[in-house]
């Protein structure tokens, strides 16, 4: 089973990704995690992306595809993938469509964890205020920038998948458990129809 997970910053995407990975034994492809790892290792990609990420902007599609391609090829014989934080703009989505077609990978679910903008802003404020914030891009200003980029660049990707009848919108406003249970309901009901 292959899943793409969408959610604005603060929507709880990372938490639900972890839940789905352990429930269905999926390989996670989180471009954000891969980039953070590169920054930590201070390798060539890490040096190229550090400032871009710290500003909340998107890194180049070229870098993203170099990371994705390696990860997909290494794990092709697995249970399935969960793409988390990718594709992030319409160009990435169109290139990704071709890529998975060539690799014979079917997308089963595109899940959008939908949270009201006002609630997102409140969560963002809280996240930024937490003393032990681990992420450099979790400051209030950068999170607001990330939200803007999400609305401009990433939302059109949702329409792309809606037009292919793959998009499922999940109410992301409940507790973590409620959101997980909404996701499972969608997966189970679709699996039964198949
Ligand atoms: P995330 O952990 O998914 O929120 O990603 C953290 C940061 O990594 C983003 O703000 C971007 O700077 C960068 N990033 C992650 N995924 C992508 C992507 N698919 N395309 C471009 N930039 C990305």
PDB file of C-alpha atoms and ligand atoms in Angstrom:
ATOM      1  CA  UNK A   1       0.000   0.000   0.000  1.00  0.00           C
ATOM      2  CA  UNK A   2       1.376   3.400  -1.003  1.00  0.00           C
ATOM      3  CA  UNK A   3       0.208   6.601   0.636  1.00  0.00           C
ATOM      4  CA  UNK A   4       0.914  10.288   0.219  1.00  0.00           C
ATOM      5  CA  UNK A   5       0.245  12.337   3.316  1.00  0.00           C
ATOM      6  CA  UNK A   6      -0.469  16.055   3.098  1.00  0.00           C
ATOM      7  CA  UNK A   7      -0.902  18.548   5.877  1.00  0.00           C
ATOM      8  CA  UNK A   8       0.032  22.153   6.482  1.00  0.00           C
ATOM      9  CA  UNK A   9       2.667  22.921   9.133  1.00  0.00           C
ATOM     10  CA  UNK A  10       0.989  22.243  12.475  1.00  0.00           C
ATOM     11  CA  UNK A  11      -1.609  19.839  11.035  1.00  0.00           C
ATOM     12  CA  UNK A  12      -0.133  16.805  12.794  1.00  0.00           C
ATOM     13  CA  UNK A  13       1.239  15.155   9.662  1.00  0.00           C
ATOM     14  CA  UNK A  14       4.393  13.811  11.334  1.00  0.00           C
ATOM     15  CA  UNK A  15       2.429  12.171  14.148  1.00  0.00           C
ATOM     16  CA  UNK A  16      -0.022  10.484  11.799  1.00  0.00           C
ATOM     17  CA  UNK A  17       2.816   9.390   9.509  1.00  0.00           C
ATOM     18  CA  UNK A  18       4.446   7.566  12.445  1.00  0.00           C
ATOM     19  CA  UNK A  19       1.150   5.893  13.278  1.00  0.00           C
ATOM     20  CA  UNK A  20       0.613   4.663   9.693  1.00  0.00           C
ATOM     21  CA  UNK A  21       4.205   3.474   9.340  1.00  0.00           C
ATOM     22  CA  UNK A  22       3.933   1.202  12.372  1.00  0.00           C
ATOM     23  CA  UNK A  23       0.372   0.069  11.630  1.00  0.00           C
ATOM     24  CA  UNK A  24       1.047  -0.953   8.015  1.00  0.00           C
ATOM     25  CA  UNK A  25       4.792  -1.494   8.157  1.00  0.00           C
ATOM     26  CA  UNK A  26       5.525   1.113   5.516  1.00  0.00           C
ATOM     27  CA  UNK A  27       8.794   2.706   4.483  1.00  0.00           C
ATOM     28  CA  UNK A  28       8.709   6.418   5.194  1.00  0.00           C
ATOM     29  CA  UNK A  29       9.909   8.804   2.568  1.00  0.00           C
ATOM     30  CA  UNK A  30      10.078  12.117   4.368  1.00  0.00           C
ATOM     31  CA  UNK A  31      11.974  14.632   2.285  1.00  0.00           C
ATOM     32  CA  UNK A  32      12.104  16.975   5.304  1.00  0.00           C
ATOM     33  CA  UNK A  33      13.779  14.283   7.454  1.00  0.00           C
ATOM     34  CA  UNK A  34      16.227  13.411   4.679  1.00  0.00           C
ATOM     35  CA  UNK A  35      17.158  17.068   4.260  1.00  0.00           C
ATOM     36  CA  UNK A  36      17.556  17.581   8.025  1.00  0.00           C
ATOM     37  CA  UNK A  37      19.837  14.538   8.093  1.00  0.00           C
ATOM     38  CA  UNK A  38      21.952  16.023   5.277  1.00  0.00           C
ATOM     39  CA  UNK A  39      22.227  19.310   7.200  1.00  0.00           C
ATOM     40  CA  UNK A  40      23.313  17.400  10.313  1.00  0.00           C
ATOM     41  CA  UNK A  41      25.946  15.487   8.348  1.00  0.00           C
ATOM     42  CA  UNK A  42      27.092  18.748   6.750  1.00  0.00           C
ATOM     43  CA  UNK A  43      27.394  16.989   3.393  1.00  0.00           C
ATOM     44  CA  UNK A  44      27.136  18.759   0.041  1.00  0.00           C
ATOM     45  CA  UNK A  45      23.341  18.708  -0.092  1.00  0.00           C
ATOM     46  CA  UNK A  46      23.180  19.759   3.565  1.00  0.00           C
ATOM     47  CA  UNK A  47      25.319  22.805   2.896  1.00  0.00           C
ATOM     48  CA  UNK A  48      23.201  23.765  -0.097  1.00  0.00           C
ATOM     49  CA  UNK A  49      19.873  23.544   1.732  1.00  0.00           C
ATOM     50  CA  UNK A  50      20.599  24.767   5.250  1.00  0.00           C
ATOM     51  CA  UNK A  51      19.709  28.435   4.749  1.00  0.00           C
ATOM     52  CA  UNK A  52      16.773  27.688   2.464  1.00  0.00           C
ATOM     53  CA  UNK A  53      15.246  25.400   5.078  1.00  0.00           C
ATOM     54  CA  UNK A  54      15.931  27.792   7.929  1.00  0.00           C
ATOM     55  CA  UNK A  55      13.943  30.405   5.970  1.00  0.00           C
ATOM     56  CA  UNK A  56      11.048  28.001   5.390  1.00  0.00           C
ATOM     57  CA  UNK A  57      11.441  28.072   1.606  1.00  0.00           C
ATOM     58  CA  UNK A  58      11.348  25.070  -0.700  1.00  0.00           C
ATOM     59  CA  UNK A  59      14.614  23.497  -1.815  1.00  0.00           C
ATOM     60  CA  UNK A  60      15.171  22.744  -5.506  1.00  0.00           C
ATOM     61  CA  UNK A  61      13.245  19.962  -7.207  1.00  0.00           C
ATOM     62  CA  UNK A  62      16.563  18.583  -8.443  1.00  0.00           C
ATOM     63  CA  UNK A  63      17.816  17.955  -4.902  1.00  0.00           C
ATOM     64  CA  UNK A  64      14.480  16.476  -3.848  1.00  0.00           C
ATOM     65  CA  UNK A  65      14.435  13.996  -6.739  1.00  0.00           C
ATOM     66  CA  UNK A  66      18.006  12.911  -6.124  1.00  0.00           C
ATOM     67  CA  UNK A  67      16.982  11.987  -2.554  1.00  0.00           C
ATOM     68  CA  UNK A  68      13.701  10.330  -3.530  1.00  0.00           C
ATOM     69  CA  UNK A  69      15.176   8.260  -6.353  1.00  0.00           C
ATOM     70  CA  UNK A  70      17.813   6.644  -4.136  1.00  0.00           C
ATOM     71  CA  UNK A  71      15.352   5.885  -1.374  1.00  0.00           C
ATOM     72  CA  UNK A  72      12.760   4.361  -3.730  1.00  0.00           C
ATOM     73  CA  UNK A  73      15.248   2.168  -5.516  1.00  0.00           C
ATOM     74  CA  UNK A  74      16.741   0.898  -2.259  1.00  0.00           C
ATOM     75  CA  UNK A  75      13.326  -0.172  -0.909  1.00  0.00           C
ATOM     76  CA  UNK A  76      11.333  -1.141  -3.947  1.00  0.00           C
ATOM     77  CA  UNK A  77      10.563  -4.683  -2.726  1.00  0.00           C
ATOM     78  CA  UNK A  78       8.861  -3.522   0.441  1.00  0.00           C
ATOM     79  CA  UNK A  79       5.319  -3.403   1.835  1.00  0.00           C
ATOM     80  CA  UNK A  80       4.785   0.074   0.529  1.00  0.00           C
ATOM     81  CA  UNK A  81       5.747   3.671   1.025  1.00  0.00           C
ATOM     82  CA  UNK A  82       4.397   6.650   2.827  1.00  0.00           C
ATOM     83  CA  UNK A  83       5.409   9.913   1.205  1.00  0.00           C
ATOM     84  CA  UNK A  84       5.475  12.618   3.798  1.00  0.00           C
ATOM     85  CA  UNK A  85       6.177  16.199   2.734  1.00  0.00           C
ATOM     86  CA  UNK A  86       6.465  15.261  -0.923  1.00  0.00           C
ATOM     87  CA  UNK A  87       5.371  16.212  -3.559  1.00  0.00           C
ATOM     88  CA  UNK A  88       5.348  19.827  -2.444  1.00  0.00           C
ATOM     89  CA  UNK A  89       4.576  21.635  -5.694  1.00  0.00           C
ATOM     90  CA  UNK A  90       2.834  20.809  -8.952  1.00  0.00           C
ATOM     91  CA  UNK A  91       6.084  20.235 -10.889  1.00  0.00           C
ATOM     92  CA  UNK A  92       7.188  17.634  -8.349  1.00  0.00           C
ATOM     93  CA  UNK A  93       3.764  15.966  -8.549  1.00  0.00           C
ATOM     94  CA  UNK A  94       3.824  15.663 -12.336  1.00  0.00           C
ATOM     95  CA  UNK A  95       7.388  14.331 -12.383  1.00  0.00           C
ATOM     96  CA  UNK A  96       6.510  11.929  -9.567  1.00  0.00           C
ATOM     97  CA  UNK A  97       3.500  10.577 -11.539  1.00  0.00           C
ATOM     98  CA  UNK A  98       5.857   9.562 -14.339  1.00  0.00           C
ATOM     99  CA  UNK A  99       8.455   8.192 -11.949  1.00  0.00           C
ATOM    100  CA  UNK A 100       6.066   5.820 -10.161  1.00  0.00           C
ATOM    101  CA  UNK A 101       4.517   4.765 -13.456  1.00  0.00           C
ATOM    102  CA  UNK A 102       7.979   3.725 -14.661  1.00  0.00           C
ATOM    103  CA  UNK A 103       8.599   1.857 -11.402  1.00  0.00           C
ATOM    104  CA  UNK A 104       5.149   0.186 -11.441  1.00  0.00           C
ATOM    105  CA  UNK A 105       4.203   1.719  -8.119  1.00  0.00           C
ATOM    106  CA  UNK A 106       0.466   2.385  -7.617  1.00  0.00           C
ATOM    107  CA  UNK A 107      -0.736   5.156  -5.368  1.00  0.00           C
ATOM    108  CA  UNK A 108      -3.488   3.853  -3.112  1.00  0.00           C
ATOM    109  CA  UNK A 109      -4.303   6.829  -0.926  1.00  0.00           C
ATOM    110  CA  UNK A 110      -3.641  10.519  -0.953  1.00  0.00           C
ATOM    111  CA  UNK A 111      -4.626  11.796   2.470  1.00  0.00           C
ATOM    112  CA  UNK A 112      -5.002  15.443   3.344  1.00  0.00           C
ATOM    113  CA  UNK A 113      -5.135  16.193   7.066  1.00  0.00           C
ATOM    114  CA  UNK A 114      -7.265  19.283   6.980  1.00  0.00           C
ATOM    115  CA  UNK A 115      -7.037  21.805   9.808  1.00  0.00           C
ATOM    116  CA  UNK A 116      -8.640  25.226   9.969  1.00  0.00           C
ATOM    117  CA  UNK A 117      -6.162  28.107   9.364  1.00  0.00           C
ATOM    118  CA  UNK A 118      -6.972  29.771  12.679  1.00  0.00           C
ATOM    119  CA  UNK A 119      -6.218  26.577  14.605  1.00  0.00           C
ATOM    120  CA  UNK A 120      -3.009  26.132  12.596  1.00  0.00           C
ATOM    121  CA  UNK A 121      -1.872  29.648  13.503  1.00  0.00           C
ATOM    122  CA  UNK A 122      -2.558  28.947  17.199  1.00  0.00           C
ATOM    123  CA  UNK A 123      -0.667  25.647  17.064  1.00  0.00           C
ATOM    124  CA  UNK A 124       2.183  27.367  15.245  1.00  0.00           C
ATOM    125  CA  UNK A 125       2.408  30.044  17.940  1.00  0.00           C
ATOM    126  CA  UNK A 126       2.493  27.352  20.637  1.00  0.00           C
ATOM    127  CA  UNK A 127       5.052  25.227  18.816  1.00  0.00           C
ATOM    128  CA  UNK A 128       7.304  28.252  18.365  1.00  0.00           C
ATOM    129  CA  UNK A 129       7.000  29.127  22.052  1.00  0.00           C
ATOM    130  CA  UNK A 130       8.059  25.706  23.296  1.00  0.00           C
ATOM    131  CA  UNK A 131      11.442  26.109  24.917  1.00  0.00           C
ATOM    132  CA  UNK A 132      12.981  22.937  23.569  1.00  0.00           C
ATOM    133  CA  UNK A 133      12.025  23.431  19.974  1.00  0.00           C
ATOM    134  CA  UNK A 134      14.313  21.111  18.060  1.00  0.00           C
ATOM    135  CA  UNK A 135      13.728  22.477  14.607  1.00  0.00           C
ATOM    136  CA  UNK A 136      15.391  25.657  13.463  1.00  0.00           C
ATOM    137  CA  UNK A 137      12.420  26.391  11.215  1.00  0.00           C
ATOM    138  CA  UNK A 138       9.908  26.261  14.083  1.00  0.00           C
ATOM    139  CA  UNK A 139       9.986  29.948  14.865  1.00  0.00           C
ATOM    140  CA  UNK A 140       6.820  31.922  14.493  1.00  0.00           C
ATOM    141  CA  UNK A 141       7.971  33.971  11.466  1.00  0.00           C
ATOM    142  CA  UNK A 142       9.326  30.988   9.576  1.00  0.00           C
ATOM    143  CA  UNK A 143       6.246  28.899  10.321  1.00  0.00           C
ATOM    144  CA  UNK A 144       4.059  31.658   8.928  1.00  0.00           C
ATOM    145  CA  UNK A 145       6.240  31.691   5.788  1.00  0.00           C
ATOM    146  CA  UNK A 146       5.953  27.900   5.535  1.00  0.00           C
ATOM    147  CA  UNK A 147       2.173  28.167   5.812  1.00  0.00           C
ATOM    148  CA  UNK A 148       2.157  30.757   3.002  1.00  0.00           C
ATOM    149  CA  UNK A 149       4.262  28.504   0.783  1.00  0.00           C
ATOM    150  CA  UNK A 150       1.996  25.582   1.614  1.00  0.00           C
ATOM    151  CA  UNK A 151      -1.042  27.585   0.479  1.00  0.00           C
ATOM    152  CA  UNK A 152       0.627  28.853  -2.719  1.00  0.00           C
ATOM    153  CA  UNK A 153       2.651  25.852  -3.872  1.00  0.00           C
ATOM    154  CA  UNK A 154       1.332  22.752  -2.163  1.00  0.00           C
ATOM    155  CA  UNK A 155      -2.439  23.274  -2.208  1.00  0.00           C
ATOM    156  CA  UNK A 156      -2.536  23.022  -6.046  1.00  0.00           C
ATOM    157  CA  UNK A 157      -1.039  19.537  -5.642  1.00  0.00           C
ATOM    158  CA  UNK A 158      -4.169  18.536  -3.710  1.00  0.00           C
ATOM    159  CA  UNK A 159      -6.297  19.608  -6.684  1.00  0.00           C
ATOM    160  CA  UNK A 160      -4.043  17.544  -8.943  1.00  0.00           C
ATOM    161  CA  UNK A 161      -4.842  14.398  -6.955  1.00  0.00           C
ATOM    162  CA  UNK A 162      -8.512  15.326  -6.539  1.00  0.00           C
ATOM    163  CA  UNK A 163      -8.806  15.389 -10.332  1.00  0.00           C
ATOM    164  CA  UNK A 164      -7.443  11.823 -10.383  1.00  0.00           C
ATOM    165  CA  UNK A 165     -10.033  10.793  -7.764  1.00  0.00           C
ATOM    166  CA  UNK A 166      -7.319   9.855  -5.308  1.00  0.00           C
ATOM    167  CA  UNK A 167      -7.752  12.564  -2.692  1.00  0.00           C
ATOM    168  CA  UNK A 168      -9.271  11.877   0.721  1.00  0.00           C
ATOM    169  CA  UNK A 169      -9.753  14.794   3.074  1.00  0.00           C
ATOM    170  CA  UNK A 170      -9.440  13.918   6.753  1.00  0.00           C
ATOM    171  CA  UNK A 171     -10.834  16.173   9.457  1.00  0.00           C
ATOM    172  CA  UNK A 172      -7.650  17.023  11.359  1.00  0.00           C
ATOM    173  CA  UNK A 173      -9.305  19.038  14.100  1.00  0.00           C
ATOM    174  CA  UNK A 174      -9.899  16.260  16.659  1.00  0.00           C
ATOM    175  CA  UNK A 175      -7.501  14.553  19.044  1.00  0.00           C
ATOM    176  CA  UNK A 176      -4.550  12.566  17.670  1.00  0.00           C
ATOM    177  CA  UNK A 177      -6.527   9.338  18.234  1.00  0.00           C
ATOM    178  CA  UNK A 178      -9.624  10.694  16.489  1.00  0.00           C
ATOM    179  CA  UNK A 179      -7.617  11.758  13.448  1.00  0.00           C
ATOM    180  CA  UNK A 180      -5.879   8.340  13.312  1.00  0.00           C
ATOM    181  CA  UNK A 181      -9.236   6.628  13.526  1.00  0.00           C
ATOM    182  CA  UNK A 182     -10.651   8.798  10.697  1.00  0.00           C
ATOM    183  CA  UNK A 183      -7.693   7.783   8.537  1.00  0.00           C
ATOM    184  CA  UNK A 184      -8.182   4.098   9.294  1.00  0.00           C
ATOM    185  CA  UNK A 185     -11.887   4.336   8.446  1.00  0.00           C
ATOM    186  CA  UNK A 186     -11.035   5.721   5.021  1.00  0.00           C
ATOM    187  CA  UNK A 187      -8.382   3.091   4.368  1.00  0.00           C
ATOM    188  CA  UNK A 188     -10.642   0.238   5.507  1.00  0.00           C
ATOM    189  CA  UNK A 189     -13.665   1.395   3.532  1.00  0.00           C
ATOM    190  CA  UNK A 190     -11.621   1.721   0.342  1.00  0.00           C
ATOM    191  CA  UNK A 191      -9.917  -1.611   0.834  1.00  0.00           C
ATOM    192  CA  UNK A 192     -13.342  -3.284   1.196  1.00  0.00           C
ATOM    193  CA  UNK A 193     -14.600  -1.747  -2.055  1.00  0.00           C
ATOM    194  CA  UNK A 194     -11.542  -3.141  -3.841  1.00  0.00           C
TER     195      UNK A 194
HETATM  196  P1  LIG B   1       8.993  19.271   6.425  1.00  0.00           P
HETATM  197  O1  LIG B   1       9.675  18.519   7.505  1.00  0.00           O
HETATM  198  O2  LIG B   1       8.282  18.370   5.437  1.00  0.00           O
HETATM  199  O3  LIG B   1       8.087  20.350   6.937  1.00  0.00           O
HETATM  200  O4  LIG B   1      10.131  20.012   5.573  1.00  0.00           O
HETATM  201  C1  LIG B   1      11.029  20.932   6.170  1.00  0.00           C
HETATM  202  C2  LIG B   1      11.665  21.811   5.091  1.00  0.00           C
HETATM  203  O5  LIG B   1      12.405  20.999   4.158  1.00  0.00           O
HETATM  204  C3  LIG B   1      10.688  22.594   4.226  1.00  0.00           C
HETATM  205  O6  LIG B   1      10.289  23.798   4.821  1.00  0.00           O
HETATM  206  C4  LIG B   1      11.519  22.802   2.963  1.00  0.00           C
HETATM  207  O7  LIG B   1      12.509  23.795   3.166  1.00  0.00           O
HETATM  208  C5  LIG B   1      12.241  21.481   2.828  1.00  0.00           C
HETATM  209  N1  LIG B   1      11.475  20.470   2.064  1.00  0.00           N
HETATM  210  C6  LIG B   1      10.950  19.302   2.547  1.00  0.00           C
HETATM  211  N2  LIG B   1      10.349  18.602   1.579  1.00  0.00           N
HETATM  212  C7  LIG B   1      10.479  19.336   0.443  1.00  0.00           C
HETATM  213  C8  LIG B   1      10.056  19.152  -0.906  1.00  0.00           C
HETATM  214  N3  LIG B   1       9.371  18.056  -1.277  1.00  0.00           N
HETATM  215  N4  LIG B   1      10.363  20.122  -1.797  1.00  0.00           N
HETATM  216  C9  LIG B   1      11.069  21.209  -1.446  1.00  0.00           C
HETATM  217  N5  LIG B   1      11.490  21.461  -0.186  1.00  0.00           N
HETATM  218  C10 LIG B   1      11.204  20.533   0.757  1.00  0.00           C
END
